[in-house]
Tab-separated table of C-alpha atoms in Angstrom:
chain	number	residue	atom	x	y	z
A	945	MET	CA	-9.788	-2.996	15.208
A	946	THR	CA	-12.367	-0.423	14.147
A	947	PRO	CA	-11.298	2.240	11.669
A	948	SER	CA	-10.978	5.618	13.359
A	949	SER	CA	-10.529	7.960	10.422
A	950	PRO	CA	-11.857	11.510	10.747
A	951	ALA	CA	-13.414	10.781	7.362
A	952	LEU	CA	-16.153	8.893	9.183
A	953	ASP	CA	-17.214	11.847	11.320
A	954	GLY	CA	-19.683	14.608	10.392
A	955	SER	CA	-22.166	15.062	7.551
A	956	VAL	CA	-21.352	14.656	3.882
A	957	GLN	CA	-21.378	18.427	3.410
A	958	GLU	CA	-19.099	19.016	6.386
A	959	ARG	CA	-16.626	16.402	5.216
A	960	ALA	CA	-16.556	17.785	1.694
A	961	ALA	CA	-15.948	21.303	3.002
A	962	ALA	CA	-13.114	20.067	5.200
A	963	PHE	CA	-11.445	18.030	2.491
A	964	LEU	CA	-11.704	20.331	-0.546
A	965	PRO	CA	-8.650	22.412	-1.491
A	966	PRO	CA	-9.146	26.015	-0.321
A	967	GLY	CA	-9.617	28.659	-3.011
A	968	ASP	CA	-10.178	28.369	-6.744
A	969	GLY	CA	-6.572	27.744	-7.742
A	970	PRO	CA	-3.219	26.601	-6.414
A	971	GLN	CA	-2.080	28.205	-3.187
A	972	ALA	CA	1.070	30.308	-3.452
A	973	LEU	CA	3.185	32.645	-1.354
A	974	VAL	CA	5.609	34.024	-3.956
A	975	ASP	CA	4.829	34.859	-7.587
A	976	PRO	CA	7.175	34.021	-10.488
A	977	THR	CA	8.911	37.405	-10.177
A	978	GLY	CA	9.722	36.804	-6.509
A	979	SER	CA	7.091	39.139	-5.108
A	980	PRO	CA	5.079	37.984	-2.081
A	981	LEU	CA	1.418	37.159	-2.563
A	982	PRO	CA	-1.468	37.503	-0.093
A	983	SER	CA	-2.197	34.020	1.203
A	984	PRO	CA	-3.706	32.262	4.222
A	985	LEU	CA	-0.537	30.162	4.268
A	986	ALA	CA	2.128	31.144	6.771
A	987	MET	CA	5.404	32.181	5.146
A	988	PRO	CA	8.204	29.836	6.341
A	989	ALA	CA	10.823	31.305	8.669
A	990	ASP	CA	13.785	33.070	7.072
A	991	ASP	CA	16.155	30.217	7.927
A	992	ASP	CA	13.785	27.728	6.301
A	993	LEU	CA	13.569	29.861	3.139
A	994	LEU	CA	17.354	29.961	2.910
A	995	ALA	CA	17.579	26.209	3.510
A	996	LEU	CA	15.065	25.621	0.713
A	997	HIS	CA	16.990	27.868	-1.671
A	998	ARG	CA	20.361	26.345	-0.848
A	999	ALA	CA	18.970	22.833	-1.361
A	1000	MET	CA	17.513	23.830	-4.734
A	1001	VAL	CA	20.806	25.340	-5.916
A	1002	VAL	CA	22.793	22.295	-4.819
A	1003	GLY	CA	20.124	19.918	-6.087
A	1004	ARG	CA	20.009	21.480	-9.533
A	1005	ARG	CA	23.782	21.194	-9.832
A	1006	PHE	CA	23.552	17.535	-8.823
A	1007	ASP	CA	20.823	17.005	-11.413
A	1008	THR	CA	22.879	18.677	-14.158
A	1009	GLN	CA	25.920	16.591	-13.274
A	1010	ALA	CA	23.955	13.340	-13.249
A	1011	SER	CA	22.445	14.166	-16.661
A	1012	ALA	CA	25.958	14.818	-18.034
A	1013	LEU	CA	27.247	11.540	-16.634
A	1014	THR	CA	24.409	9.721	-18.381
A	1015	ARG	CA	25.394	11.226	-21.741
A	1016	GLN	CA	28.972	10.107	-21.047
A	1017	GLY	CA	27.829	6.541	-20.384
A	1018	ARG	CA	28.673	6.603	-16.686
A	1019	LEU	CA	25.020	6.128	-15.701
A	1020	ALA	CA	22.581	3.735	-17.373
A	1021	VAL	CA	19.699	6.194	-17.049
A	1022	TYR	CA	18.835	9.368	-15.179
A	1023	PRO	CA	15.319	10.831	-14.950
A	1024	SER	CA	15.921	14.546	-14.427
A	1025	SER	CA	13.789	16.590	-12.036
A	1026	ARG	CA	14.923	19.958	-13.393
A	1027	GLY	CA	12.058	22.382	-12.878
A	1028	GLN	CA	10.635	20.354	-9.998
A	1029	GLU	CA	13.246	21.379	-7.409
A	1030	ALA	CA	10.733	23.157	-5.171
A	1031	CYS	CA	8.770	19.947	-4.691
A	1032	GLN	CA	11.914	17.866	-4.295
A	1033	VAL	CA	13.541	19.879	-1.533
A	1034	ALA	CA	10.347	20.923	0.266
A	1035	ALA	CA	9.318	17.277	0.615
A	1036	ALA	CA	12.619	16.347	2.237
A	1037	LEU	CA	12.854	19.414	4.470
A	1038	ALA	CA	9.260	19.207	5.713
A	1039	LEU	CA	9.949	15.834	7.302
A	1040	ARG	CA	11.170	15.289	10.838
A	1041	PRO	CA	14.171	13.012	11.496
A	1042	GLN	CA	11.954	10.066	12.514
A	1043	ASP	CA	9.750	10.284	9.407
A	1044	TRP	CA	10.131	8.299	6.188
A	1045	LEU	CA	10.413	9.388	2.562
A	1046	PHE	CA	9.168	7.082	-0.220
A	1047	PRO	CA	10.657	8.357	-3.513
A	1048	THR	CA	10.307	7.352	-7.156
A	1049	TYR	CA	13.016	7.066	-9.788
A	1050	ARG	CA	12.741	10.824	-10.499
A	1051	ASP	CA	13.288	11.952	-6.923
A	1052	SER	CA	17.074	11.773	-6.583
A	1053	VAL	CA	17.291	15.439	-5.552
A	1054	ALA	CA	14.827	14.817	-2.714
A	1055	ILE	CA	16.966	11.916	-1.502
A	1056	VAL	CA	20.149	13.995	-1.631
A	1057	THR	CA	18.353	16.736	0.301
A	1058	ARG	CA	17.333	14.166	2.907
A	1059	GLY	CA	21.066	13.581	3.513
A	1060	VAL	CA	21.849	10.437	1.535
A	1061	PRO	CA	25.359	10.605	-0.017
A	1062	PRO	CA	24.919	11.532	-3.719
A	1063	VAL	CA	27.053	8.685	-5.036
A	1064	GLU	CA	24.942	6.198	-3.102
A	1065	VAL	CA	21.815	7.748	-4.635
A	1066	LEU	CA	23.169	7.102	-8.141
A	1067	THR	CA	24.164	3.484	-7.537
A	1068	LEU	CA	20.775	2.177	-8.707
A	1069	LEU	CA	20.810	4.384	-11.808
A	1070	ARG	CA	24.328	3.259	-12.607
A	1071	GLY	CA	23.056	-0.305	-12.593
A	1072	ASP	CA	25.389	-1.533	-9.895
A	1073	TRP	CA	22.908	-2.513	-7.176
A	1074	HIS	CA	19.233	-2.625	-6.277
A	1075	CYS	CA	19.746	0.361	-3.952
A	1076	GLY	CA	22.948	2.146	-3.055
A	1077	TYR	CA	22.067	3.337	0.430
A	1078	ASP	CA	20.802	1.956	3.710
A	1079	PRO	CA	17.065	2.793	3.848
A	1080	TYR	CA	16.946	2.375	7.630
A	1081	GLU	CA	19.887	4.718	8.265
A	1082	HIS	CA	18.347	7.586	6.321
A	1083	ARG	CA	14.658	6.617	6.584
A	1084	VAL	CA	14.421	6.784	2.815
A	1085	ALA	CA	12.875	3.815	1.016
A	1086	PRO	CA	14.583	2.515	-2.139
A	1087	GLN	CA	13.684	4.472	-5.251
A	1088	CYS	CA	10.571	2.985	-6.783
A	1089	THR	CA	10.548	2.385	-10.543
A	1090	PRO	CA	7.147	0.664	-10.972
A	1091	LEU	CA	4.487	3.365	-10.873
A	1092	ALA	CA	2.647	3.847	-7.565
A	1093	THR	CA	3.863	0.755	-5.719
A	1094	ASN	CA	5.580	3.069	-3.234
A	1095	THR	CA	2.188	4.464	-2.209
A	1096	LEU	CA	1.299	1.085	-0.731
A	1097	HIS	CA	4.695	0.788	0.938
A	1098	ALA	CA	4.281	4.194	2.563
A	1099	VAL	CA	0.788	3.459	3.841
A	1100	GLY	CA	1.877	0.096	5.201
A	1101	LEU	CA	4.804	1.577	7.102
A	1102	ALA	CA	2.762	4.449	8.468
A	1103	HIS	CA	-0.119	2.241	9.577
A	1104	ALA	CA	2.252	-0.229	11.227
A	1105	ALA	CA	4.087	2.582	13.002
A	1106	ARG	CA	0.848	3.877	14.447
A	1107	LEU	CA	-0.187	0.419	15.621
A	1108	GLN	CA	3.157	0.197	17.419
A	1109	GLY	CA	2.652	3.586	19.052
A	1110	GLU	CA	5.478	5.253	17.120
A	1111	ASP	CA	5.436	8.966	16.249
A	1112	ARG	CA	6.222	8.578	12.570
A	1113	VAL	CA	4.869	9.992	9.301
A	1114	ALA	CA	5.441	8.682	5.773
A	1115	LEU	CA	5.609	11.079	2.834
A	1116	VAL	CA	5.289	9.437	-0.554
A	1117	LEU	CA	6.216	11.090	-3.838
A	1118	LEU	CA	4.275	10.243	-6.970
A	1119	GLY	CA	3.571	11.774	-10.334
A	1120	ASP	CA	0.339	12.627	-12.096
A	1121	GLY	CA	0.486	9.383	-14.076
A	1122	ALA	CA	0.680	7.333	-10.900
A	1123	THR	CA	-2.686	8.684	-9.747
A	1124	SER	CA	-4.308	6.600	-12.497
A	1125	GLU	CA	-2.825	3.362	-11.160
A	1126	GLY	CA	-4.754	0.827	-9.117
A	1127	ASP	CA	-2.089	0.790	-6.414
A	1128	THR	CA	-2.735	4.469	-5.726
A	1129	HIS	CA	-6.471	3.798	-5.347
A	1130	GLU	CA	-5.819	1.091	-2.790
A	1131	ALA	CA	-3.288	3.208	-0.901
A	1132	LEU	CA	-5.534	6.276	-0.738
A	1133	ASN	CA	-8.569	4.269	0.300
A	1134	PHE	CA	-6.757	2.337	3.031
A	1135	ALA	CA	-5.032	5.460	4.346
A	1136	ALA	CA	-8.291	7.413	4.563
A	1137	VAL	CA	-10.327	4.630	6.156
A	1138	TRP	CA	-7.685	3.886	8.768
A	1139	GLY	CA	-6.473	7.447	9.255
A	1140	ALA	CA	-2.896	6.465	8.454
A	1141	PRO	CA	-0.267	9.184	9.044
A	1142	VAL	CA	0.677	9.580	5.384
A	1143	VAL	CA	1.221	12.563	3.099
A	1144	PHE	CA	0.790	11.942	-0.625
A	1145	LEU	CA	2.691	14.536	-2.681
A	1146	VAL	CA	1.582	14.393	-6.311
A	1147	GLN	CA	4.085	16.227	-8.492
A	1148	ASN	CA	1.839	17.058	-11.417
A	1149	ASN	CA	4.365	17.897	-14.125
A	1150	GLY	CA	1.809	17.636	-16.910
A	1151	TYR	CA	2.908	14.397	-18.540
A	1152	ALA	CA	2.920	10.679	-17.818
A	1153	ILE	CA	5.988	10.152	-20.009
A	1154	SER	CA	4.386	11.419	-23.256
A	1155	VAL	CA	0.713	11.322	-22.224
A	1156	PRO	CA	-0.651	14.766	-21.304
A	1157	LEU	CA	-2.760	15.048	-18.173
A	1158	ALA	CA	-5.991	15.704	-20.069
A	1159	LYS	CA	-5.739	12.279	-21.747
A	1160	GLN	CA	-5.469	10.313	-18.524
A	1161	THR	CA	-7.953	11.966	-16.171
A	1162	ALA	CA	-11.149	13.999	-16.306
A	1163	ALA	CA	-10.961	15.058	-12.665
A	1164	PRO	CA	-11.186	18.838	-12.005
A	1165	SER	CA	-7.815	18.483	-10.322
A	1166	LEU	CA	-5.822	15.601	-8.919
A	1167	ALA	CA	-6.409	17.077	-5.478
A	1168	HIS	CA	-10.120	16.356	-5.974
A	1169	LYS	CA	-9.277	12.652	-6.096
A	1170	GLY	CA	-8.226	12.847	-2.452
A	1171	VAL	CA	-11.585	14.392	-1.559
A	1172	GLY	CA	-13.307	11.401	-3.101
A	1173	TYR	CA	-11.447	9.068	-0.798
A	1174	GLY	CA	-12.262	11.190	2.249
A	1175	MET	CA	-9.017	12.938	3.062
A	1176	ARG	CA	-7.882	16.538	3.176
A	1177	SER	CA	-6.546	17.672	-0.154
A	1178	ARG	CA	-4.475	20.685	-1.085
A	1179	LEU	CA	-3.573	22.271	-4.407
A	1180	VAL	CA	-0.347	24.280	-4.427
A	1181	ASP	CA	1.952	26.054	-6.868
A	1182	GLY	CA	4.670	23.426	-7.188
A	1183	ASN	CA	7.286	25.940	-8.342
A	1184	ASP	CA	6.877	28.047	-5.202
A	1185	ALA	CA	9.181	26.407	-2.662
A	1186	ALA	CA	7.843	28.503	0.210
A	1187	ALA	CA	4.253	27.478	-0.469
A	1188	VAL	CA	5.038	23.802	-1.026
A	1189	HIS	CA	7.025	23.721	2.223
A	1190	ALA	CA	4.224	25.456	4.129
A	1191	VAL	CA	1.556	23.056	2.861
A	1192	LEU	CA	3.670	19.943	3.449
A	1193	THR	CA	4.754	21.034	6.918
A	1194	GLU	CA	1.117	21.505	7.855
A	1195	ALA	CA	0.228	18.103	6.368
A	1196	VAL	CA	3.041	16.328	8.206
A	1197	ALA	CA	2.048	17.987	11.484
A	1198	GLY	CA	-1.562	16.996	10.931
A	1199	ALA	CA	-0.651	13.386	10.217
A	1200	ALA	CA	1.574	13.233	13.287
A	1201	GLY	CA	-1.198	14.764	15.380
A	1202	GLY	CA	-3.758	12.129	14.445
A	1203	ASP	CA	-5.621	14.013	11.714
A	1204	GLY	CA	-5.012	11.290	9.138
A	1205	PRO	CA	-3.642	11.538	5.610
A	1206	THR	CA	-3.428	14.486	3.231
A	1207	LEU	CA	-3.103	14.506	-0.550
A	1208	VAL	CA	-1.150	17.477	-1.907
A	1209	GLU	CA	-1.165	18.196	-5.635
A	1210	ALA	CA	1.731	20.436	-6.657
A	1211	LEU	CA	1.508	21.986	-10.131
A	1212	THR	CA	4.987	21.950	-11.646
A	1213	TYR	CA	6.751	21.052	-14.898
A	1214	ARG	CA	9.398	18.595	-16.069
A	1215	VAL	CA	11.749	20.790	-18.107
A	1216	GLU	CA	13.876	17.948	-19.462
A	1217	ALA	CA	12.707	14.846	-21.308
A	1218	HIS	CA	11.287	11.906	-19.356
A	1219	THR	CA	14.717	10.246	-19.396
A	1220	ASN	CA	17.777	10.272	-21.613
A	1221	ALA	CA	15.961	7.674	-23.769
A	1222	ASP	CA	13.050	10.028	-24.512
A	1223	ASP	CA	12.560	12.713	-27.178
A	1224	ALA	CA	10.198	15.241	-25.606
A	1225	GLY	CA	10.124	17.247	-28.832
A	1226	ARG	CA	7.791	14.613	-30.302
A	1227	TYR	CA	4.940	15.385	-27.918
A	1228	ARG	CA	5.268	18.935	-26.578
A	1229	ASP	CA	5.761	22.399	-27.992
A	1230	PRO	CA	9.011	24.270	-27.224
A	1231	ALA	CA	6.888	27.343	-26.452
A	1232	GLU	CA	5.304	25.417	-23.595
A	1233	VAL	CA	8.740	24.711	-22.123
A	1234	GLU	CA	9.726	28.366	-22.461
A	1235	ALA	CA	6.588	29.451	-20.636
A	1236	TRP	CA	7.448	27.213	-17.703
A	1237	LEU	CA	11.074	28.326	-17.671
A	1238	ALA	CA	9.732	31.781	-16.820
A	1239	LYS	CA	8.290	30.217	-13.643
A	1240	ASP	CA	11.592	28.641	-12.629
A	1241	PRO	CA	11.526	27.767	-8.913
A	1242	VAL	CA	15.196	28.568	-8.253
A	1243	SER	CA	15.096	32.003	-9.915
A	1244	ARG	CA	11.826	32.790	-8.146
A	1245	SER	CA	13.284	31.913	-4.760
A	1246	GLU	CA	16.464	33.893	-5.395
A	1247	ALA	CA	14.530	36.998	-6.451
A	1248	HIS	CA	12.348	36.772	-3.358
A	1249	LEU	CA	15.270	36.327	-0.961
A	1250	ARG	CA	17.264	39.167	-2.538
A	1251	SER	CA	14.282	41.512	-2.392
A	1252	ARG	CA	14.054	40.894	1.350
A	1253	GLY	CA	17.784	41.247	1.953
A	1254	LEU	CA	18.140	37.617	3.008
A	1255	LEU	CA	20.450	36.674	0.119
A	1256	ASP	CA	23.454	38.608	-1.170
A	1257	ASP	CA	26.147	37.825	-3.733
A	1258	ALA	CA	28.470	36.265	-1.154
A	1259	LEU	CA	25.853	33.827	0.131
A	1260	ALA	CA	24.663	33.008	-3.395
A	1261	GLU	CA	28.253	32.238	-4.378
A	1262	ARG	CA	28.649	30.014	-1.316
A	1263	PHE	CA	25.585	27.972	-2.275
A	1264	ALA	CA	26.847	27.681	-5.864
A	1265	ARG	CA	30.271	26.601	-4.617
A	1266	GLU	CA	28.696	23.895	-2.454
A	1267	GLY	CA	26.914	22.630	-5.554
A	1268	GLU	CA	30.158	22.567	-7.542
A	1269	GLU	CA	31.938	20.689	-4.760
A	1270	LEU	CA	29.168	18.104	-4.674
A	1271	ALA	CA	29.293	17.703	-8.456
A	1272	ALA	CA	33.080	17.302	-8.395
A	1273	GLY	CA	32.767	14.563	-5.785
A	1274	VAL	CA	30.198	12.726	-7.899
A	1275	ARG	CA	32.395	12.977	-11.025
A	1276	ALA	CA	35.445	11.682	-9.175
A	1277	ALA	CA	33.562	8.751	-7.673
A	1278	LEU	CA	31.942	7.670	-10.941
A	1279	GLU	CA	34.876	8.044	-13.306
A	1280	HIS	CA	36.112	4.545	-12.507
A	1281	ASP	CA	34.357	1.376	-13.628
A	1282	VAL	CA	33.318	-1.176	-11.067
A	1283	ALA	CA	33.199	-4.939	-11.492
A	1284	PRO	CA	29.841	-5.985	-10.022
A	1285	ASP	CA	29.426	-9.591	-8.986
A	1286	PRO	CA	26.566	-11.109	-11.061
A	1287	ARG	CA	25.596	-13.285	-8.097
A	1288	GLU	CA	24.535	-10.156	-6.217
A	1289	LEU	CA	21.590	-9.833	-8.612
A	1290	PHE	CA	19.824	-12.483	-6.591
A	1291	GLU	CA	20.586	-11.158	-3.130
A	1292	HIS	CA	18.047	-9.199	-1.089
A	1293	VAL	CA	15.234	-9.853	-3.565
A	1294	TYR	CA	13.393	-11.984	-0.994
A	1295	ALA	CA	14.181	-12.740	2.635
A	1296	GLN	CA	13.831	-16.401	1.638
A	1297	PRO	CA	14.719	-16.859	-2.051
A	1298	THR	CA	12.059	-18.614	-4.097
A	1299	ALA	CA	12.765	-21.853	-5.945
A	1300	ALA	CA	12.412	-20.025	-9.271
A	1301	LEU	CA	14.918	-17.388	-8.235
A	1302	LEU	CA	17.426	-19.997	-7.096
A	1303	GLU	CA	16.977	-21.823	-10.390
A	1304	GLN	CA	17.721	-18.619	-12.310
A	1305	ARG	CA	20.796	-17.990	-10.165
A	1306	ASP	CA	22.147	-21.495	-10.743
A	1307	LEU	CA	21.543	-21.198	-14.480
A	1308	LEU	CA	23.484	-17.926	-14.633
A	1309	LEU	CA	26.365	-19.296	-12.568
A	1310	ALA	CA	26.584	-22.341	-14.808
A	1311	GLU	CA	26.779	-20.128	-17.890
A	1312	LEU	CA	29.461	-17.969	-16.303
A	1313	GLU	CA	31.565	-21.009	-15.500
A	1314	GLU	CA	31.455	-22.016	-19.163
A	1315	GLU	CA	32.859	-18.669	-20.285
A	1316	PRO	CA	36.602	-18.506	-20.994
A	1317	ALA	CA	38.618	-16.785	-18.250
């Protein structure tokens, strides 16, 4: 089959003009105070703005609860996405029911927003199972811990879906650090050449664990990397939920319509440490965190909605109550220990277990049998 990417059409200058992010900076619709900004982007409908805000309120409460459970020893690890809620919820809400989400370990809020039961989302991070939910039921791939491998999974699914004549888009979440991985290069190149219906959402939170962006790339922006591969690229304010949703909705529609992939770089910030095992105070200044707290996506959204009369105290309290109810359900479900079966470690790793895997399983079972009852 011959590649049919739009990247192969037109002159070099025309392609560059089509693929470059518009404007000199990130696109935005709402400033940090909640005031609307002039923008070529279309403001999402009122119902969509309220859905984004509700999901951020509920998602932040989920995130806070999961972080608390980690400190209490109920979870093995939890990578918080506090501060990145706009990207998390916009990614999930921009997708259509038939589309797929490919998350990383930090994207639990996106998965909850997609409709996966919160307790099932935390099963992996509790250490009980490889994945706590049915990926096919929710069209959400298992959370990816190795950097960037999910980019290849997303491209493979999207390309296969198109070959089968299915109307399906894959949206893959990755961080700024993942853009320096070889897997991302291969995924971007394949997607552009073959015009795969994929949206790459790079949540640029400034750090690859403790490595600042400037020490891992010299690119003018991460969005420019997409231009180099021959795909449309967009740069957006990642703390502006309205703008992120507008850009992603357009990208998903374009992918579904045969326009090929889009890379979206969203500028945001990870307020908490990388994980509960990290001390962020060793590599970043508290003043930097404070500056980003002033750009908080939830506060920005609330101020905007209140200024337009779309959100009042009663509705804000309802959203907060829904978050508390979700958190209470998570606490109740995780307060009891489970007794995982060690043999399950070896299930669902391969469709046909390898000889080495079977050898490891037998060795473990033999050791368990030798233990006193």
